[in-house]
Amino acid sequence: MDSILVKDKHFVPFIKAEKLKEEVKRVAAEITHDYQGKKPLFLCILNGSFIFAADLIREVDLPCEISFVKMTSYQGTGTTGKVRELIGLNVDITDRHVIIVEDIVDTGITMAHMLETLKGHNPASVDICTLLTKPDKLQVQLDIRYCCLSIPNDFIVGYGLDYDGYGRNIKDIYVIEK
Ligand code: IMP
Ligand code: MG
């Protein structure tokens, strides 16, 4: 298999860009259908979701806004278990229909932290939209309304996801070589 080197680890092909595109289109169509008559606010979690968010909202056929928050929980290939907020909420979400856009829900700690933060600002509704989930690693109860793909509990890079800051620009998703 065509293994690639990202920083100091080897990764092998896992999900092709074409497959991601298909799934992103499917989820965007679901959102367009479900949010008819509404003007959702997409709240994207940086850094990982920037590529997914860009592809997703261009497939959504609704009047909508996009904003960003920046959180971090990972170091290298593992979670620290703690969420640090690096850029906070800078839009008024009162009475807004918020769709959180995330690259991957792993333990769910980042998402739980996000939901807790948003609750205090009285949004009209909050839905979660994630490119990927690792269901075996989930530690908290989460209602994930939109999800492109579920994957096993292995570390991945590409399509916005990084290993120590590297690999976000890779078009396909790669998984760490065992
Ligand atoms: P959680 O708080 O454990 O759910 O972690 C979510 C965050 O960890 C995601 O937003 C990603 O940035 C990062 N993350 C989780 N799994 C991976 C992975 O396999 N590769 C790269 N980043 C990951
Ligand atoms: Mg992230």
PDB file of C-alpha atoms and ligand atoms in Angstrom:
ATOM      1  CA  MET A   1       0.000   0.000   0.000  1.00  0.00           C
ATOM      2  CA  ASP A   2       1.136   3.573  -0.651  1.00  0.00           C
ATOM      3  CA  SER A   3       2.190   4.580   2.811  1.00  0.00           C
ATOM      4  CA  ILE A   4       2.904   8.281   3.440  1.00  0.00           C
ATOM      5  CA  LEU A   5       5.038   9.973   6.079  1.00  0.00           C
ATOM      6  CA  VAL A   6       3.441  12.748   8.131  1.00  0.00           C
ATOM      7  CA  LYS A   7       5.983  14.315  10.479  1.00  0.00           C
ATOM      8  CA  ASP A   8       7.460  11.119  11.982  1.00  0.00           C
ATOM      9  CA  LYS A   9       4.675   8.543  11.487  1.00  0.00           C
ATOM     10  CA  HIS A  10       3.523   6.405   8.573  1.00  0.00           C
ATOM     11  CA  PHE A  11      -0.088   6.442   7.404  1.00  0.00           C
ATOM     12  CA  VAL A  12      -1.933   4.322   4.824  1.00  0.00           C
ATOM     13  CA  PRO A  13      -4.922   5.200   2.559  1.00  0.00           C
ATOM     14  CA  PHE A  14      -8.288   4.995   4.319  1.00  0.00           C
ATOM     15  CA  ILE A  15     -11.080   7.184   2.837  1.00  0.00           C
ATOM     16  CA  LYS A  16     -10.901   8.612  -0.676  1.00  0.00           C
ATOM     17  CA  ALA A  17     -11.771  12.257  -1.365  1.00  0.00           C
ATOM     18  CA  GLU A  18     -14.540  11.077  -3.755  1.00  0.00           C
ATOM     19  CA  LYS A  19     -16.240   9.137  -0.948  1.00  0.00           C
ATOM     20  CA  LEU A  20     -15.981  12.153   1.388  1.00  0.00           C
ATOM     21  CA  LYS A  21     -17.505  14.368  -1.289  1.00  0.00           C
ATOM     22  CA  GLU A  22     -20.451  11.992  -1.698  1.00  0.00           C
ATOM     23  CA  GLU A  23     -21.119  11.859   2.045  1.00  0.00           C
ATOM     24  CA  VAL A  24     -20.767  15.630   2.467  1.00  0.00           C
ATOM     25  CA  LYS A  25     -23.332  16.137  -0.307  1.00  0.00           C
ATOM     26  CA  ARG A  26     -25.720  13.693   1.353  1.00  0.00           C
ATOM     27  CA  VAL A  27     -25.508  15.448   4.733  1.00  0.00           C
ATOM     28  CA  ALA A  28     -25.814  18.922   3.131  1.00  0.00           C
ATOM     29  CA  ALA A  29     -29.010  17.771   1.399  1.00  0.00           C
ATOM     30  CA  GLU A  30     -30.393  16.535   4.744  1.00  0.00           C
ATOM     31  CA  ILE A  31     -29.655  19.916   6.341  1.00  0.00           C
ATOM     32  CA  THR A  32     -31.219  21.787   3.398  1.00  0.00           C
ATOM     33  CA  HIS A  33     -34.326  19.640   3.788  1.00  0.00           C
ATOM     34  CA  ASP A  34     -34.559  19.872   7.589  1.00  0.00           C
ATOM     35  CA  TYR A  35     -33.915  23.627   7.839  1.00  0.00           C
ATOM     36  CA  GLN A  36     -36.391  24.836   5.193  1.00  0.00           C
ATOM     37  CA  GLY A  37     -37.656  28.312   6.134  1.00  0.00           C
ATOM     38  CA  LYS A  38     -34.795  28.815   8.632  1.00  0.00           C
ATOM     39  CA  LYS A  39     -31.504  30.693   8.395  1.00  0.00           C
ATOM     40  CA  PRO A  40     -29.039  28.520  10.267  1.00  0.00           C
ATOM     41  CA  LEU A  41     -25.755  29.703  11.693  1.00  0.00           C
ATOM     42  CA  PHE A  42     -22.942  27.215  11.082  1.00  0.00           C
ATOM     43  CA  LEU A  43     -20.518  27.341  13.972  1.00  0.00           C
ATOM     44  CA  CYS A  44     -17.343  25.590  12.938  1.00  0.00           C
ATOM     45  CA  ILE A  45     -14.753  24.291  15.344  1.00  0.00           C
ATOM     46  CA  LEU A  46     -11.247  25.229  14.252  1.00  0.00           C
ATOM     47  CA  ASN A  47      -8.822  24.051  13.205  1.00  0.00           C
ATOM     48  CA  GLY A  48      -9.909  20.616  12.049  1.00  0.00           C
ATOM     49  CA  SER A  49     -13.290  21.425  10.503  1.00  0.00           C
ATOM     50  CA  PHE A  50     -12.218  24.146   8.063  1.00  0.00           C
ATOM     51  CA  ILE A  51     -12.115  21.965   4.954  1.00  0.00           C
ATOM     52  CA  PHE A  52     -15.268  20.014   5.806  1.00  0.00           C
ATOM     53  CA  ALA A  53     -17.101  23.263   6.623  1.00  0.00           C
ATOM     54  CA  ALA A  54     -16.048  24.885   3.338  1.00  0.00           C
ATOM     55  CA  ASP A  55     -17.271  21.894   1.320  1.00  0.00           C
ATOM     56  CA  LEU A  56     -20.433  21.428   3.392  1.00  0.00           C
ATOM     57  CA  ILE A  57     -21.829  24.953   3.299  1.00  0.00           C
ATOM     58  CA  ARG A  58     -21.281  25.230  -0.443  1.00  0.00           C
ATOM     59  CA  GLU A  59     -23.628  22.246  -0.835  1.00  0.00           C
ATOM     60  CA  VAL A  60     -26.279  23.695   1.493  1.00  0.00           C
ATOM     61  CA  ASP A  61     -29.051  25.499  -0.368  1.00  0.00           C
ATOM     62  CA  LEU A  62     -30.320  27.853   2.351  1.00  0.00           C
ATOM     63  CA  PRO A  63     -29.690  31.420   3.462  1.00  0.00           C
ATOM     64  CA  CYS A  64     -27.086  30.855   6.178  1.00  0.00           C
ATOM     65  CA  GLU A  65     -24.204  32.378   8.115  1.00  0.00           C
ATOM     66  CA  ILE A  66     -20.890  30.898   9.167  1.00  0.00           C
ATOM     67  CA  SER A  67     -18.737  31.631  12.195  1.00  0.00           C
ATOM     68  CA  PHE A  68     -15.818  29.969  13.958  1.00  0.00           C
ATOM     69  CA  VAL A  69     -14.597  29.061  17.392  1.00  0.00           C
ATOM     70  CA  LYS A  70     -11.232  27.535  18.115  1.00  0.00           C
ATOM     71  CA  MET A  71     -10.788  24.695  20.568  1.00  0.00           C
ATOM     72  CA  THR A  72      -8.044  22.243  21.199  1.00  0.00           C
ATOM     73  CA  SER A  73      -7.906  18.953  23.095  1.00  0.00           C
ATOM     74  CA  TYR A  74      -5.450  16.785  21.193  1.00  0.00           C
ATOM     75  CA  GLN A  75      -1.692  16.537  21.556  1.00  0.00           C
ATOM     76  CA  GLY A  76       0.061  14.291  19.053  1.00  0.00           C
ATOM     77  CA  THR A  77      -2.180  11.251  18.567  1.00  0.00           C
ATOM     78  CA  GLY A  78      -4.114  11.340  21.836  1.00  0.00           C
ATOM     79  CA  THR A  79      -6.593  13.459  23.740  1.00  0.00           C
ATOM     80  CA  THR A  80      -5.490  15.416  26.795  1.00  0.00           C
ATOM     81  CA  GLY A  81      -9.015  15.033  28.182  1.00  0.00           C
ATOM     82  CA  LYS A  82      -9.148  18.809  28.625  1.00  0.00           C
ATOM     83  CA  VAL A  83     -10.598  21.349  26.202  1.00  0.00           C
ATOM     84  CA  ARG A  84      -8.892  24.698  25.766  1.00  0.00           C
ATOM     85  CA  GLU A  85     -10.841  27.518  24.139  1.00  0.00           C
ATOM     86  CA  LEU A  86      -8.445  29.567  22.010  1.00  0.00           C
ATOM     87  CA  ILE A  87     -10.995  31.725  20.145  1.00  0.00           C
ATOM     88  CA  GLY A  88     -14.399  32.107  21.772  1.00  0.00           C
ATOM     89  CA  LEU A  89     -17.864  32.818  20.465  1.00  0.00           C
ATOM     90  CA  ASN A  90     -17.958  36.262  18.835  1.00  0.00           C
ATOM     91  CA  VAL A  91     -21.451  36.234  17.317  1.00  0.00           C
ATOM     92  CA  ASP A  92     -24.826  36.648  18.980  1.00  0.00           C
ATOM     93  CA  ILE A  93     -26.538  33.263  18.848  1.00  0.00           C
ATOM     94  CA  THR A  94     -29.645  34.299  20.804  1.00  0.00           C
ATOM     95  CA  ASP A  95     -32.706  32.774  19.079  1.00  0.00           C
ATOM     96  CA  ARG A  96     -30.523  31.423  16.263  1.00  0.00           C
ATOM     97  CA  HIS A  97     -30.603  27.917  14.819  1.00  0.00           C
ATOM     98  CA  VAL A  98     -27.031  26.818  15.376  1.00  0.00           C
ATOM     99  CA  ILE A  99     -25.370  23.911  13.582  1.00  0.00           C
ATOM    100  CA  ILE A 100     -22.029  22.985  15.119  1.00  0.00           C
ATOM    101  CA  VAL A 101     -19.588  21.751  12.476  1.00  0.00           C
ATOM    102  CA  GLU A 102     -16.830  19.434  13.693  1.00  0.00           C
ATOM    103  CA  ASP A 103     -14.234  17.289  11.928  1.00  0.00           C
ATOM    104  CA  ILE A 104     -14.448  14.316  14.259  1.00  0.00           C
ATOM    105  CA  VAL A 105     -16.202  13.413  17.500  1.00  0.00           C
ATOM    106  CA  ASP A 106     -13.836  11.163  19.415  1.00  0.00           C
ATOM    107  CA  THR A 107     -14.357  11.103  23.210  1.00  0.00           C
ATOM    108  CA  GLY A 108     -17.050  13.759  22.745  1.00  0.00           C
ATOM    109  CA  ILE A 109     -15.455  15.981  25.389  1.00  0.00           C
ATOM    110  CA  THR A 110     -14.967  18.896  22.968  1.00  0.00           C
ATOM    111  CA  MET A 111     -18.577  18.674  21.794  1.00  0.00           C
ATOM    112  CA  ALA A 112     -19.966  18.423  25.336  1.00  0.00           C
ATOM    113  CA  HIS A 113     -17.933  21.509  26.270  1.00  0.00           C
ATOM    114  CA  MET A 114     -19.252  23.320  23.195  1.00  0.00           C
ATOM    115  CA  LEU A 115     -22.902  22.448  23.941  1.00  0.00           C
ATOM    116  CA  GLU A 116     -22.501  23.609  27.527  1.00  0.00           C
ATOM    117  CA  THR A 117     -21.036  26.946  26.368  1.00  0.00           C
ATOM    118  CA  LEU A 118     -23.821  27.524  23.816  1.00  0.00           C
ATOM    119  CA  LYS A 119     -26.620  26.698  26.244  1.00  0.00           C
ATOM    120  CA  GLY A 120     -25.851  29.848  28.218  1.00  0.00           C
ATOM    121  CA  HIS A 121     -26.533  32.018  25.138  1.00  0.00           C
ATOM    122  CA  ASN A 122     -30.151  30.931  24.514  1.00  0.00           C
ATOM    123  CA  PRO A 123     -30.019  29.682  20.912  1.00  0.00           C
ATOM    124  CA  ALA A 124     -33.330  28.625  19.290  1.00  0.00           C
ATOM    125  CA  SER A 125     -31.817  25.197  18.567  1.00  0.00           C
ATOM    126  CA  VAL A 126     -28.468  23.427  18.390  1.00  0.00           C
ATOM    127  CA  ASP A 127     -27.604  20.482  16.152  1.00  0.00           C
ATOM    128  CA  ILE A 128     -24.310  18.672  15.747  1.00  0.00           C
ATOM    129  CA  CYS A 129     -22.873  18.012  12.290  1.00  0.00           C
ATOM    130  CA  THR A 130     -19.643  16.036  12.154  1.00  0.00           C
ATOM    131  CA  LEU A 131     -17.643  14.578   9.306  1.00  0.00           C
ATOM    132  CA  LEU A 132     -16.641  11.546  11.384  1.00  0.00           C
ATOM    133  CA  THR A 133     -17.329   9.751  14.655  1.00  0.00           C
ATOM    134  CA  LYS A 134     -15.395   7.074  16.514  1.00  0.00           C
ATOM    135  CA  PRO A 135     -18.340   5.470  18.346  1.00  0.00           C
ATOM    136  CA  ASP A 136     -16.114   3.114  20.396  1.00  0.00           C
ATOM    137  CA  LYS A 137     -14.352   6.042  22.048  1.00  0.00           C
ATOM    138  CA  LEU A 138     -17.374   8.156  22.948  1.00  0.00           C
ATOM    139  CA  GLN A 139     -17.370   8.909  26.699  1.00  0.00           C
ATOM    140  CA  VAL A 140     -20.387  11.203  26.945  1.00  0.00           C
ATOM    141  CA  GLN A 141     -23.999  10.969  25.832  1.00  0.00           C
ATOM    142  CA  LEU A 142     -24.381  13.011  22.619  1.00  0.00           C
ATOM    143  CA  ASP A 143     -27.190  13.342  20.131  1.00  0.00           C
ATOM    144  CA  ILE A 144     -25.359  13.614  16.798  1.00  0.00           C
ATOM    145  CA  ARG A 145     -27.946  14.573  14.195  1.00  0.00           C
ATOM    146  CA  TYR A 146     -25.682  14.744  11.147  1.00  0.00           C
ATOM    147  CA  CYS A 147     -22.699  12.485  10.569  1.00  0.00           C
ATOM    148  CA  CYS A 148     -20.962  11.607   7.304  1.00  0.00           C
ATOM    149  CA  LEU A 149     -19.108   8.438   8.387  1.00  0.00           C
ATOM    150  CA  SER A 150     -18.378   6.347  11.493  1.00  0.00           C
ATOM    151  CA  ILE A 151     -14.884   4.907  11.776  1.00  0.00           C
ATOM    152  CA  PRO A 152     -12.982   2.511  14.082  1.00  0.00           C
ATOM    153  CA  ASN A 153     -10.831   3.728  16.897  1.00  0.00           C
ATOM    154  CA  ASP A 154      -7.646   4.517  14.941  1.00  0.00           C
ATOM    155  CA  PHE A 155      -5.775   7.756  14.478  1.00  0.00           C
ATOM    156  CA  ILE A 156      -6.289   9.450  11.100  1.00  0.00           C
ATOM    157  CA  VAL A 157      -5.038  12.475   9.135  1.00  0.00           C
ATOM    158  CA  GLY A 158      -6.071  14.435   6.050  1.00  0.00           C
ATOM    159  CA  TYR A 159      -9.023  16.521   4.839  1.00  0.00           C
ATOM    160  CA  GLY A 160      -8.442  19.035   7.632  1.00  0.00           C
ATOM    161  CA  LEU A 161      -7.401  16.572  10.327  1.00  0.00           C
ATOM    162  CA  ASP A 162      -3.840  16.769  11.581  1.00  0.00           C
ATOM    163  CA  TYR A 163      -1.075  14.922  13.334  1.00  0.00           C
ATOM    164  CA  ASP A 164       0.802  17.515  15.398  1.00  0.00           C
ATOM    165  CA  GLY A 165      -0.252  20.258  13.003  1.00  0.00           C
ATOM    166  CA  TYR A 166       0.702  18.399   9.824  1.00  0.00           C
ATOM    167  CA  GLY A 167      -1.344  16.575   7.190  1.00  0.00           C
ATOM    168  CA  ARG A 168      -4.396  18.860   7.053  1.00  0.00           C
ATOM    169  CA  ASN A 169      -3.809  19.573   3.355  1.00  0.00           C
ATOM    170  CA  ILE A 170      -3.908  15.913   2.287  1.00  0.00           C
ATOM    171  CA  LYS A 171      -6.953  15.364   0.052  1.00  0.00           C
ATOM    172  CA  ASP A 172      -7.823  11.803   1.138  1.00  0.00           C
ATOM    173  CA  ILE A 173      -8.003  10.537   4.710  1.00  0.00           C
ATOM    174  CA  TYR A 174      -5.164   8.251   5.862  1.00  0.00           C
ATOM    175  CA  VAL A 175      -4.990   6.005   8.919  1.00  0.00           C
ATOM    176  CA  ILE A 176      -1.945   5.359  11.075  1.00  0.00           C
ATOM    177  CA  GLU A 177       0.003   2.266  10.029  1.00  0.00           C
ATOM    178  CA  LYS A 178      -0.054  -0.549  12.590  1.00  0.00           C
TER     179      LYS A 178
HETATM  180  P1  IMP B   1     -12.843  14.768  21.522  1.00  0.00           P
HETATM  181  O1  IMP B   1     -12.962  15.950  22.414  1.00  0.00           O
HETATM  182  O2  IMP B   1     -12.112  13.634  22.203  1.00  0.00           O
HETATM  183  O3  IMP B   1     -14.149  14.313  20.924  1.00  0.00           O
HETATM  184  O4  IMP B   1     -11.840  15.161  20.392  1.00  0.00           O
HETATM  185  C1  IMP B   1     -12.240  15.810  19.279  1.00  0.00           C
HETATM  186  C2  IMP B   1     -11.071  16.484  18.613  1.00  0.00           C
HETATM  187  O5  IMP B   1      -9.879  15.707  18.656  1.00  0.00           O
HETATM  188  C3  IMP B   1     -11.395  16.654  17.150  1.00  0.00           C
HETATM  189  O6  IMP B   1     -11.956  17.916  16.935  1.00  0.00           O
HETATM  190  C4  IMP B   1     -10.060  16.506  16.473  1.00  0.00           C
HETATM  191  O7  IMP B   1      -9.480  17.779  16.338  1.00  0.00           O
HETATM  192  C5  IMP B   1      -9.222  15.685  17.410  1.00  0.00           C
HETATM  193  N1  IMP B   1      -9.135  14.283  16.937  1.00  0.00           N
HETATM  194  C6  IMP B   1      -9.804  13.206  17.400  1.00  0.00           C
HETATM  195  N2  IMP B   1      -9.479  12.075  16.750  1.00  0.00           N
HETATM  196  C7  IMP B   1      -8.561  12.462  15.822  1.00  0.00           C
HETATM  197  C8  IMP B   1      -7.836  11.734  14.797  1.00  0.00           C
HETATM  198  O8  IMP B   1      -7.939  10.505  14.602  1.00  0.00           O
HETATM  199  N3  IMP B   1      -6.992  12.490  14.037  1.00  0.00           N
HETATM  200  C9  IMP B   1      -6.833  13.827  14.190  1.00  0.00           C
HETATM  201  N4  IMP B   1      -7.489  14.541  15.130  1.00  0.00           N
HETATM  202  C10 IMP B   1      -8.344  13.853  15.934  1.00  0.00           C
HETATM  203 MG    MG B   2     -11.140  19.524  16.103  1.00  0.00          MG
END
